[in-house]
Coordinates of C-alpha atoms in Angstrom, one line a residue:
M25 CA -6.2 93.7 -2.8
A26 CA -5.3 97.3 -1.8
E27 CA -3.0 97.8 1.1
D28 CA -4.1 100.5 3.7
K29 CA -2.3 101.5 6.8
G30 CA -3.9 100.4 10.0
S31 CA -6.4 98.1 8.2
K32 CA -6.3 94.3 8.1
L33 CA -5.7 92.3 5.0
R34 CA -8.8 90.5 3.6
P35 CA -8.9 87.6 1.0
T36 CA -10.3 88.3 -2.4
V37 CA -13.5 86.2 -3.0
V38 CA -13.9 84.8 -6.5
S39 CA -17.3 83.3 -7.4
L40 CA -17.4 80.0 -9.3
P41 CA -19.2 80.2 -12.7
P42 CA -22.5 78.4 -12.7
Q43 CA -22.6 74.9 -14.3
K44 CA -24.3 74.5 -17.6
G45 CA -27.8 73.0 -17.5
R46 CA -28.1 73.4 -13.8
D47 CA -30.0 75.9 -11.7
P48 CA -27.7 77.7 -9.4
G49 CA -30.3 77.6 -6.7
S50 CA -30.7 73.9 -6.8
A51 CA -29.3 71.4 -4.2
K52 CA -25.6 70.5 -4.4
P53 CA -24.8 67.2 -6.2
R54 CA -24.3 64.1 -4.1
I55 CA -20.7 63.0 -3.8
A56 CA -20.1 59.2 -3.6
N57 CA -18.3 58.0 -0.5
P58 CA -15.0 56.7 -1.7
R59 CA -14.8 54.3 1.3
V60 CA -17.9 52.3 0.1
S61 CA -16.8 49.4 -2.1
T62 CA -18.5 49.1 -5.5
A63 CA -18.8 45.4 -4.8
A64 CA -21.3 46.2 -2.0
Q65 CA -23.5 48.0 -4.6
T66 CA -23.5 44.9 -6.9
P67 CA -26.4 42.5 -6.3
V68 CA -25.3 39.1 -5.0
I69 CA -26.6 35.9 -6.5
T70 CA -27.3 33.5 -3.7
Q71 CA -28.8 30.6 -5.7
P72 CA -27.3 28.7 -8.7
T73 CA -28.5 29.8 -12.1
A74 CA -30.4 27.2 -14.0
I75 CA -31.4 26.7 -17.6
I76 CA -35.1 26.2 -18.1
G77 CA -35.8 22.6 -19.2
A78 CA -32.4 21.1 -18.2
T79 CA -32.6 19.0 -15.0
S80 CA -30.0 16.7 -13.4
A81 CA -32.0 14.4 -11.2
R82 CA -30.2 11.8 -9.2
I83 CA -31.4 8.2 -9.3
A84 CA -33.6 7.2 -6.4
V85 CA -32.1 3.9 -5.1
S86 CA -32.0 2.3 -1.7
A87 CA -30.1 -0.6 -0.1
A88 CA -33.3 -2.7 -0.3
D89 CA -33.3 -2.2 -4.1
L90 CA -29.7 -3.5 -4.4
R91 CA -30.4 -6.4 -2.1
K92 CA -33.2 -7.5 -4.4
L93 CA -30.4 -8.0 -7.1
S94 CA -28.0 -9.7 -4.7
P95 CA -29.5 -10.9 -1.4
E96 CA -26.2 -12.1 0.1
I97 CA -24.3 -8.9 -0.5
G98 CA -22.3 -7.4 2.3
E99 CA -23.1 -4.1 4.1
L100 CA -19.9 -2.4 3.0
V101 CA -20.4 -3.4 -0.6
V102 CA -24.0 -1.9 -0.5
K103 CA -22.7 1.4 0.9
R104 CA -20.0 1.6 -1.8
A105 CA -22.6 0.8 -4.6
L106 CA -25.0 3.4 -3.2
A107 CA -22.1 6.0 -3.3
L108 CA -21.4 5.2 -6.9
L109 CA -25.1 5.4 -7.9
G110 CA -25.4 8.7 -5.9
R111 CA -23.0 10.4 -8.3
F112 CA -24.5 9.0 -11.4
V113 CA -26.7 11.3 -13.6
A114 CA -28.6 9.4 -16.2
E115 CA -29.1 12.4 -18.5
R116 CA -25.3 12.9 -18.7
T117 CA -24.3 9.4 -19.3
S118 CA -22.8 8.3 -22.6
E119 CA -21.6 5.1 -24.3
R120 CA -18.0 6.0 -23.3
K121 CA -18.9 6.4 -19.6
A122 CA -20.7 3.1 -19.7
I123 CA -17.8 1.3 -21.4
L124 CA -15.3 2.7 -18.8
W125 CA -17.5 1.9 -15.8
G126 CA -15.2 0.1 -13.2
H127 CA -12.3 0.1 -15.7
D128 CA -10.0 1.9 -13.1
I129 CA -10.8 -0.8 -10.5
Q130 CA -9.7 -3.6 -12.9
K131 CA -6.6 -1.7 -13.9
S132 CA -5.7 -1.2 -10.2
Y133 CA -6.0 -4.9 -9.6
G134 CA -3.6 -5.6 -12.4
T135 CA -1.1 -3.1 -11.0
V136 CA -1.2 -4.7 -7.6
V137 CA -0.6 -8.1 -9.0
E138 CA 2.3 -6.8 -11.0
Q139 CA 3.8 -4.9 -8.1
T140 CA 3.5 -8.0 -5.8
L141 CA 5.3 -10.2 -8.3
K142 CA 8.0 -7.5 -8.7
L143 CA 8.5 -7.2 -5.0
S144 CA 8.7 -10.9 -4.4
Q145 CA 11.4 -11.2 -7.1
S146 CA 13.4 -8.1 -6.1
P147 CA 17.2 -8.4 -6.0
A148 CA 17.2 -7.9 -2.3
M149 CA 14.7 -10.8 -1.9
R150 CA 16.7 -13.1 -4.1
K151 CA 19.9 -12.3 -2.3
A152 CA 18.2 -13.0 1.1
Q153 CA 17.0 -16.3 -0.3
G154 CA 20.6 -17.2 -1.3
Y155 CA 21.8 -16.4 2.2
I156 CA 19.1 -18.6 3.7
A157 CA 19.9 -21.5 1.3
R158 CA 23.6 -21.4 2.2
M159 CA 22.9 -21.1 5.9
L160 CA 20.6 -24.1 5.7
E161 CA 23.2 -26.1 3.8
I162 CA 25.9 -25.4 6.5
L163 CA 23.5 -26.1 9.4
G164 CA 22.3 -29.3 7.8
S165 CA 25.8 -30.6 7.5
F166 CA 26.4 -30.4 11.3
D167 CA 27.0 -33.7 13.1
L168 CA 27.5 -32.5 16.7
M169 CA 27.4 -36.0 18.2
A170 CA 30.3 -36.9 16.1
V171 CA 32.1 -33.8 17.3
A172 CA 31.3 -34.7 20.9
T173 CA 32.7 -38.3 20.6
G174 CA 35.6 -37.2 18.4
R175 CA 35.4 -40.3 16.4
N176 CA 36.3 -38.6 13.1
E177 CA 39.1 -36.3 14.5
G178 CA 41.9 -38.6 13.4
I179 CA 40.6 -39.4 9.9
G180 CA 38.3 -36.4 9.4
R181 CA 40.8 -34.5 7.2
F182 CA 40.9 -37.5 4.8
F183 CA 37.1 -37.7 4.5
K184 CA 36.5 -33.9 4.4
G185 CA 34.5 -33.2 1.2
V186 CA 33.6 -36.9 0.8
N187 CA 30.9 -37.4 3.5
G188 CA 29.7 -33.8 3.3
K189 CA 29.5 -33.6 7.1
T190 CA 30.8 -31.0 9.6
D191 CA 31.8 -33.5 12.2
T192 CA 35.3 -32.3 13.5
L193 CA 36.3 -29.4 15.6
A194 CA 38.3 -27.9 12.7
E195 CA 35.3 -28.1 10.4
L196 CA 33.1 -26.7 13.1
A197 CA 35.3 -23.7 13.5
A198 CA 35.4 -23.0 9.7
A199 CA 31.6 -23.4 9.5
S200 CA 31.1 -21.0 12.5
G201 CA 33.1 -18.3 10.6
E202 CA 30.9 -18.6 7.5
L203 CA 27.7 -18.6 9.6
E204 CA 28.8 -15.4 11.3
Q205 CA 29.5 -13.8 7.9
L206 CA 26.1 -14.9 6.6
A207 CA 24.4 -13.5 9.7
R208 CA 26.2 -10.2 9.3
L209 CA 25.1 -9.9 5.6
M210 CA 21.5 -10.8 6.5
R211 CA 21.5 -8.1 9.2
G212 CA 22.8 -5.6 6.8
A213 CA 20.0 -6.3 4.4
L214 CA 17.3 -6.4 7.1
D215 CA 16.2 -2.7 6.8
H216 CA 15.5 -3.0 3.1
L217 CA 13.8 -6.4 3.6
L218 CA 11.5 -4.9 6.3
E219 CA 10.5 -2.1 3.8
L220 CA 9.6 -4.8 1.3
K221 CA 7.6 -6.6 3.9
G222 CA 5.6 -3.4 4.6
E223 CA 5.0 -2.9 0.9
L224 CA 3.8 -6.5 0.5
Q225 CA 1.4 -6.2 3.5
R226 CA 0.0 -3.0 2.0
N227 CA -0.6 -4.9 -1.3
V228 CA -2.6 -7.5 0.7
Q229 CA -4.8 -4.8 2.1
E230 CA -5.1 -3.0 -1.2
S231 CA -6.2 -6.3 -2.8
A232 CA -9.0 -6.7 -0.3
T233 CA -10.1 -3.1 -0.9
I234 CA -10.2 -3.7 -4.6
A235 CA -12.3 -6.8 -4.2
V236 CA -14.9 -4.7 -2.3
E237 CA -14.8 -1.9 -5.0
A238 CA -15.1 -4.5 -7.8
E239 CA -18.2 -6.1 -6.2
A240 CA -19.8 -2.7 -5.6
A241 CA -19.2 -1.5 -9.2
A242 CA -20.6 -4.8 -10.6
L243 CA -23.7 -4.5 -8.4
A244 CA -24.2 -0.8 -9.4
A245 CA -23.7 -1.7 -13.1
L246 CA -26.4 -4.4 -12.8
F247 CA -28.8 -2.0 -11.3
L248 CA -28.1 0.6 -14.0
S249 CA -28.7 -2.0 -16.7
E250 CA -32.2 -2.6 -15.4
Y251 CA -32.8 1.1 -14.7
L252 CA -31.9 2.3 -18.2
R253 CA -33.4 -0.7 -20.1
P254 CA -36.8 1.0 -20.9
A255 CA -35.4 4.3 -22.2
K256 CA -31.8 3.4 -23.3
P257 CA -31.5 -0.3 -24.1
A258 CA -28.2 0.0 -25.8
L259 CA -26.6 1.6 -22.8
A260 CA -28.3 -0.9 -20.6
D261 CA -26.6 -3.7 -22.5
I262 CA -23.2 -2.1 -22.0
F263 CA -23.7 -1.8 -18.3
L264 CA -24.8 -5.4 -18.1
E265 CA -21.5 -6.4 -19.9
R266 CA -19.5 -4.3 -17.4
S267 CA -21.3 -6.0 -14.5
V268 CA -20.3 -9.4 -15.9
S269 CA -16.7 -8.3 -16.5
L270 CA -16.4 -6.9 -13.0
T271 CA -17.9 -10.0 -11.5
Q272 CA -15.3 -12.1 -13.4
T273 CA -12.5 -9.9 -12.0
L274 CA -14.0 -10.4 -8.5
A275 CA -14.1 -14.2 -9.1
Q276 CA -10.4 -14.1 -10.1
I277 CA -9.5 -12.2 -7.0
R278 CA -11.3 -14.7 -4.8
S279 CA -10.1 -17.8 -6.7
N280 CA -6.5 -16.7 -6.6
R281 CA -6.7 -15.7 -3.0
S282 CA -4.9 -18.8 -1.7
V283 CA -2.2 -18.5 -4.3
R284 CA -1.9 -14.8 -3.7
E285 CA -1.7 -15.3 0.0
M286 CA 1.0 -17.9 -0.4
Q287 CA 2.9 -15.7 -2.8
L288 CA 2.7 -12.8 -0.3
S289 CA 3.1 -14.7 2.9
H290 CA 6.3 -16.6 1.9
P291 CA 8.4 -13.4 1.6
V292 CA 6.7 -12.0 4.7
R293 CA 7.6 -15.2 6.7
M294 CA 11.1 -15.2 5.2
V295 CA 11.7 -11.6 6.4
A296 CA 10.3 -12.4 9.8
A297 CA 12.5 -15.5 10.0
I298 CA 15.6 -13.6 9.0
Q299 CA 14.8 -10.9 11.6
H300 CA 14.5 -13.4 14.4
V301 CA 17.3 -15.7 13.4
T302 CA 19.9 -12.9 12.8
L303 CA 19.0 -10.9 15.9
V304 CA 18.1 -13.7 18.4
S305 CA 18.8 -17.3 17.5
M306 CA 22.0 -17.2 15.5
P307 CA 24.0 -15.0 18.0
D308 CA 23.1 -17.5 20.8
F309 CA 24.1 -20.4 18.6
L310 CA 27.4 -18.8 17.5
A311 CA 28.2 -18.1 21.1
S312 CA 27.8 -21.8 21.9
L313 CA 30.0 -22.8 19.0
A314 CA 32.6 -20.3 20.2
A315 CA 32.5 -22.0 23.6
I316 CA 33.1 -25.4 22.0
N317 CA 36.1 -24.0 20.2
S318 CA 37.4 -22.6 23.5
L319 CA 37.0 -26.0 25.1
A320 CA 38.9 -27.6 22.2
V321 CA 41.9 -25.3 22.9
H322 CA 42.0 -26.6 26.4
K323 CA 41.6 -30.2 25.3
T324 CA 38.2 -30.4 27.0
P325 CA 35.9 -32.6 25.0
L326 CA 32.3 -31.7 24.2
S327 CA 29.9 -33.8 26.3
P328 CA 27.0 -35.6 24.7
T329 CA 24.6 -33.5 26.9
E330 CA 26.1 -30.3 25.6
A331 CA 26.0 -31.7 22.1
G332 CA 22.3 -32.6 22.5
E333 CA 21.4 -29.1 23.8
L334 CA 23.3 -27.5 20.9
N335 CA 21.6 -29.8 18.5
Y336 CA 18.3 -28.6 19.7
K337 CA 19.2 -25.0 19.0
L338 CA 20.5 -26.1 15.6
H339 CA 17.2 -27.7 14.6
D340 CA 15.2 -24.8 15.9
I341 CA 17.1 -22.4 13.6
I342 CA 16.6 -24.7 10.7
Q343 CA 12.8 -24.8 11.3
Q344 CA 12.7 -21.1 11.5
L345 CA 14.5 -20.6 8.2
K346 CA 12.3 -23.2 6.5
A347 CA 9.1 -21.7 7.7

């Protein structure tokens, strides 16, 4: 640019060279908007792709179809069997799938039985059983009427360990101390025993659930054996075998129900007894024994009425611990 006095400066204009292969007089090229996502320009597939000739049709089955195979079947079992069959695709089945039909259910039942046995024989449970056995032994030796009459006070020390009875005030005081120690030990183990009780009760509920699942799987396998018989007789035979096996598992669950309930209920009752005895009955009984010892210090004899009332509490505790 040339500089001239009194004139304004003007910018020098430089023309762009024309693009190759393009008419200078044509329209300007379209510039893409950088704010528009390329994903928006990609077509979206709204339906699943499919391979021509490959279908995965579900089995058409109703509750009425299943009740034809087992008229006395329960409603919950029917629902579970329909759910199993609703996920079954005949075209995708295999010998391995047929062999493993319901296998997890049977495995779960074995695990529950094993866990129940382990819980019932846990160290905490065995220790609690030892506490109860010793407490019953001490309580069973009490002869409170003999203490009330004092007939063995003079010669009690000579026969101590011979007649096996707690029938003197001195023996009663010693027994009270051991009972208090046992009750304290049982209270200390109570939290862990309550946890075991909860686990045992969960095992009872799980066993009932497994029974329903086993019955449903057996019913569904029986249906599949008939459904697959015309086209796949080999697989149909396997499903029939699985139905028989699951039915046998169900029969074991039902036949062992009384034994299993006894096996489970005994620890549950034991824990409940320990809880009630250590927190309610035994503190009251020990307070009464302490009162007897206090009377003995003041040379006040135990009356037969008081001995009878204490004897009632004694037998009540024994019955609770034996329940």
